[in-house]
């Protein structure tokens, strides 16, 4: 005879489950805004020590304004270094690519399909200009997001103490010190990650610059800057940088492009297996396997942005798990 099992679920329990599901769904809908906010918080944590140091000499508000001006100026300089040569190289590639391949009559005689493939490549490169309108619309929304990020960045840095006080005020007095300790550890992890990312960008940029100069690739400095900037995008960033360098090298000769591809593949292997694990493991205290899994999950959920913020999020989560007993005591005491 089967025993009868009574399952009693209170109305309040059902209500809490429904509210939790609705909250998760709402957070999913605004995930892009949350990602932007998290990126701003990363920058705030990274630049907070600089503001604290400069504020002794010029005041906090003036320090924040100086940092915003310098940061925006460097960004504008980077765009100036990258965009004009890139447009010029696309035009050069469209003009010279057919003539480069026309030198190889023997290959063309044995591979008749090469010309049709070349036509597809040339047309694809030429169509880049036609995509400018679409890109412009995306840039418009990007500019709005950038302005909002700069405003939030400046406001949070100026009123950093007030922001910390507001967060801690959400907790009872007897738990604020413990929660403040958790927040400090999270801030340190995120700050270390950002500084590690800057170090990675510098290392890869210098290596690429030296290699491209040795290979005699035009616009080596611009391509090295692109590599450094794209280093913040795990996996996909170095691939894009390598393709850009190969396309530029193709305007010189196909052999040069092949050498550039080989160079970037070798650098990518060294970076993935030695440089990134060592730098990031030291910066955030996570194993390379966890870092890779975090990046894959982030990329799956939110694309490139998710891949970028995956490591600092994983580092923050590691702090929460390490301090779980403190957080659990707070939750239990408030049930």
XYZ file of C-alpha atoms in Angstrom:
335
model
C 0.000 0.000 0.000
C 1.385 3.341 -1.060
C 1.772 6.010 1.550
C -0.129 9.203 0.995
C 2.116 12.263 0.853
C 0.668 15.658 1.696
C 2.401 18.614 0.087
C 1.401 21.932 1.612
C 2.623 25.108 -0.056
C 1.569 28.360 1.495
C 0.227 31.256 -0.524
C 3.160 33.389 0.627
C 5.663 30.817 -0.688
C 3.990 30.796 -4.094
C 3.966 34.590 -4.100
C 7.693 34.738 -3.313
C 8.469 32.306 -6.145
C 6.416 34.362 -8.607
C 8.091 37.586 -7.475
C 11.527 35.976 -7.803
C 10.769 34.773 -11.342
C 9.464 38.209 -12.340
C 12.547 39.862 -10.851
C 14.901 37.556 -12.755
C 12.984 38.236 -15.975
C 13.118 41.991 -15.371
C 16.875 41.810 -14.810
C 17.203 39.842 -18.043
C 15.343 42.557 -19.959
C 17.700 45.268 -18.698
C 20.864 43.153 -18.914
C 22.500 45.630 -21.319
C 21.985 48.485 -18.851
C 23.291 46.334 -16.008
C 26.346 45.418 -18.092
C 27.030 49.108 -18.776
C 26.619 49.885 -15.077
C 29.007 47.081 -14.141
C 31.610 48.371 -16.613
C 31.279 51.844 -15.076
C 31.747 50.357 -11.609
C 34.903 48.574 -12.812
C 36.312 51.901 -13.998
C 35.304 53.601 -10.743
C 37.096 50.949 -8.690
C 40.162 51.106 -10.956
C 40.491 54.902 -10.862
C 39.491 55.390 -7.222
C 43.095 55.160 -5.911
C 44.171 57.778 -8.473
C 41.378 60.116 -7.374
C 42.292 59.641 -3.721
C 45.910 60.536 -4.500
C 45.186 63.528 -6.730
C 42.448 64.905 -4.486
C 45.031 65.788 -1.824
C 46.507 68.352 -4.203
C 43.571 69.613 -6.281
C 40.365 68.464 -4.586
C 38.133 65.539 -5.458
C 35.922 67.210 -8.077
C 38.892 68.692 -9.943
C 40.643 65.303 -9.836
C 37.635 63.544 -11.360
C 37.304 66.193 -14.083
C 41.019 65.833 -14.893
C 40.705 62.043 -15.149
C 37.627 62.297 -17.406
C 39.394 64.805 -19.683
C 42.554 62.666 -19.886
C 40.576 59.453 -20.448
C 38.405 61.036 -23.163
C 41.465 62.608 -24.788
C 43.299 59.287 -24.920
C 40.209 57.642 -26.397
C 39.946 60.353 -29.073
C 43.666 59.982 -29.819
C 43.245 56.230 -30.181
C 40.363 56.710 -32.622
C 42.451 59.239 -34.576
C 45.351 56.777 -34.790
C 43.198 53.805 -35.796
C 40.313 54.991 -38.017
C 42.008 57.083 -40.784
C 44.700 54.464 -41.583
C 42.033 51.751 -41.494
C 39.881 53.585 -44.060
C 42.974 54.225 -46.185
C 43.996 50.575 -46.065
C 40.516 49.404 -47.073
C 40.696 51.693 -50.105
C 44.220 50.478 -50.935
C 43.154 46.866 -50.559
C 40.191 47.319 -52.892
C 42.492 48.886 -55.487
C 45.550 46.619 -55.232
C 44.160 43.183 -54.349
C 43.348 42.148 -57.957
C 46.780 43.255 -59.212
C 48.536 41.357 -56.428
C 46.943 38.083 -57.470
C 47.371 38.777 -61.197
C 51.131 38.303 -60.739
C 50.645 34.619 -60.151
C 49.764 33.459 -63.677
C 50.830 29.900 -62.963
C 48.474 29.613 -60.012
C 45.671 31.168 -62.008
C 46.169 28.720 -64.889
C 45.936 25.738 -62.558
C 43.220 27.183 -60.357
C 40.576 28.766 -62.597
C 38.298 29.210 -59.644
C 40.782 31.630 -58.075
C 39.505 34.555 -60.106
C 35.928 33.944 -59.046
C 37.059 33.662 -55.432
C 39.106 36.822 -55.837
C 36.069 38.607 -57.231
C 34.055 37.622 -54.174
C 36.804 38.848 -51.831
C 37.219 42.126 -53.700
C 33.488 42.772 -53.765
C 33.242 41.965 -50.066
C 35.968 44.447 -49.250
C 34.361 47.030 -51.494
C 31.022 46.557 -49.768
C 32.513 47.795 -46.503
C 31.778 51.345 -47.593
C 28.126 50.499 -48.207
C 27.851 49.286 -44.636
C 28.877 52.636 -43.221
C 25.241 53.761 -42.875
C 24.353 50.710 -40.799
C 27.456 51.149 -38.684
C 26.639 54.827 -38.197
C 23.258 54.006 -36.652
C 24.954 51.611 -34.256
C 27.561 54.235 -33.440
C 24.807 56.718 -32.572
C 23.450 54.446 -29.846
C 27.021 53.745 -28.802
C 27.722 57.458 -28.404
C 24.635 57.845 -26.198
C 25.765 54.908 -24.054
C 29.274 56.369 -23.860
C 27.999 59.770 -22.698
C 25.789 58.103 -20.081
C 28.747 56.011 -18.923
C 30.998 59.077 -18.604
C 28.350 60.936 -16.574
C 27.834 57.960 -14.246
C 31.590 57.448 -13.965
C 32.164 61.059 -12.904
C 29.199 61.115 -10.514
C 30.141 57.845 -8.811
C 33.763 58.946 -8.385
C 32.816 62.341 -6.949
C 30.240 60.861 -4.557
C 32.008 57.552 -3.970
C 31.739 57.770 -0.187
C 28.037 58.612 -0.391
C 27.506 55.658 -2.725
C 29.290 53.282 -0.334
C 27.290 54.652 2.588
C 24.039 54.131 0.677
C 24.898 50.490 -0.095
C 25.893 49.765 3.501
C 22.785 51.536 4.820
C 20.735 48.729 3.268
C 22.146 46.375 5.929
C 21.554 46.417 9.713
C 24.163 48.145 11.877
C 25.553 44.901 13.290
C 26.285 43.559 9.781
C 27.636 46.663 8.067
C 31.274 46.110 8.980
C 31.215 42.538 7.649
C 29.482 43.599 4.431
C 31.933 46.496 4.050
C 34.756 43.965 4.213
C 33.094 41.883 1.479
C 32.690 44.971 -0.720
C 36.334 45.955 -0.177
C 37.514 42.508 -1.263
C 35.299 42.614 -4.355
C 36.620 46.079 -5.216
C 40.214 44.851 -4.867
C 39.573 41.844 -7.125
C 37.916 43.971 -9.803
C 40.628 46.625 -9.607
C 43.370 43.999 -9.903
C 41.595 42.525 -12.947
C 41.432 45.912 -14.670
C 45.090 46.647 -14.013
C 45.968 43.145 -15.235
C 43.987 43.811 -18.408
C 45.906 47.043 -19.005
C 49.180 45.140 -18.515
C 48.063 42.492 -21.024
C 47.120 45.150 -23.585
C 50.539 46.792 -23.199
C 52.465 43.502 -23.488
C 50.578 42.295 -26.568
C 50.717 45.732 -28.187
C 54.511 45.916 -27.807
C 55.022 42.331 -29.046
C 52.815 42.937 -32.092
C 54.547 46.247 -32.854
C 58.003 44.638 -32.830
C 56.837 41.689 -34.932
C 55.041 43.811 -37.527
C 58.021 46.158 -37.844
C 60.336 43.182 -38.429
C 57.944 41.812 -41.071
C 57.740 45.220 -42.732
C 53.961 45.579 -42.505
C 52.576 49.089 -43.170
C 50.858 50.952 -40.322
C 52.546 48.733 -37.720
C 51.869 51.197 -34.888
C 48.167 51.457 -35.754
C 47.804 47.675 -35.942
C 49.636 47.281 -32.625
C 47.279 49.786 -30.981
C 44.313 47.853 -32.413
C 45.731 44.635 -30.942
C 46.151 46.242 -27.539
C 42.648 47.711 -27.509
C 41.008 44.489 -28.713
C 42.859 42.549 -26.026
C 39.971 43.411 -23.704
C 37.724 41.150 -25.829
C 38.782 37.593 -24.960
C 39.459 35.179 -27.835
C 37.592 37.166 -30.499
C 39.644 40.352 -30.048
C 43.038 38.855 -31.003
C 41.436 37.095 -33.991
C 40.017 40.381 -35.305
C 43.367 42.097 -34.753
C 45.171 39.320 -36.623
C 42.757 39.486 -39.560
C 43.168 43.269 -39.748
C 46.958 42.912 -39.856
C 46.730 40.169 -42.500
C 44.492 42.338 -44.698
C 46.953 45.231 -44.468
C 49.863 42.887 -45.247
C 47.934 41.595 -48.252
C 48.344 45.004 -49.903
C 52.086 44.281 -49.930
C 52.017 40.621 -50.977
C 50.137 37.377 -50.246
C 53.354 35.923 -48.800
C 53.560 38.824 -46.356
C 49.961 38.203 -45.307
C 50.730 34.511 -44.735
C 53.723 35.396 -42.551
C 51.564 37.803 -40.531
C 48.921 35.108 -39.985
C 51.591 32.665 -38.785
C 53.014 35.349 -36.480
C 49.616 36.088 -34.909
C 48.802 32.397 -34.478
C 52.092 31.855 -32.617
C 51.538 34.942 -30.443
C 47.971 33.819 -29.728
C 49.190 30.417 -28.538
C 51.841 31.986 -26.308
C 49.285 34.457 -24.967
C 46.586 31.867 -24.244
C 48.894 29.300 -22.671
C 51.374 31.462 -20.765
C 50.750 35.214 -20.602
C 46.991 35.424 -19.903
C 46.802 32.581 -17.333
C 49.786 33.942 -15.399
C 48.673 37.573 -15.394
C 44.991 36.883 -14.703
C 45.613 34.170 -12.128
C 47.837 36.564 -10.209
C 45.368 39.443 -10.646
C 42.073 37.751 -9.737
C 43.188 34.535 -8.051
C 41.166 32.292 -10.380
C 42.444 29.191 -12.130
C 42.803 29.349 -15.936
C 40.041 26.744 -16.327
C 37.548 28.856 -14.364
C 38.538 31.939 -16.366
C 37.917 30.126 -19.662
C 34.550 28.736 -18.491
C 33.488 32.184 -17.249
C 34.366 33.743 -20.612
C 32.409 31.081 -22.518
C 29.330 31.543 -20.319
C 29.533 35.324 -20.570
C 29.888 35.205 -24.359
C 26.929 32.834 -24.632
C 24.647 35.018 -22.506
C 25.650 38.523 -23.617
C 28.024 38.249 -26.556
C 31.195 40.336 -26.596
C 30.143 42.464 -23.609
C 29.483 39.316 -21.600
C 32.905 37.943 -22.499
C 34.531 41.198 -21.382
C 32.854 41.377 -17.964
C 32.859 37.615 -17.328
C 36.203 37.501 -15.496
C 35.537 40.391 -13.060
C 32.072 38.950 -12.401
C 33.596 35.543 -11.686
C 36.154 37.191 -9.400
C 33.357 38.986 -7.532
C 31.432 35.732 -7.216
C 34.519 34.019 -5.812
C 34.632 36.637 -3.039
C 30.937 36.101 -2.295
C 31.469 32.334 -2.070
C 34.558 32.776 0.125
C 32.605 35.080 2.447
C 29.439 32.987 2.247
C 29.356 32.310 5.988
C 29.236 36.064 6.655
C 26.508 36.628 4.068
C 24.570 33.562 5.221
C 24.590 34.794 8.818
C 23.062 38.057 7.630
C 20.364 36.243 5.609
C 19.512 33.840 8.447
C 19.322 36.628 11.015
C 16.792 38.472 8.882
C 14.479 35.545 8.135
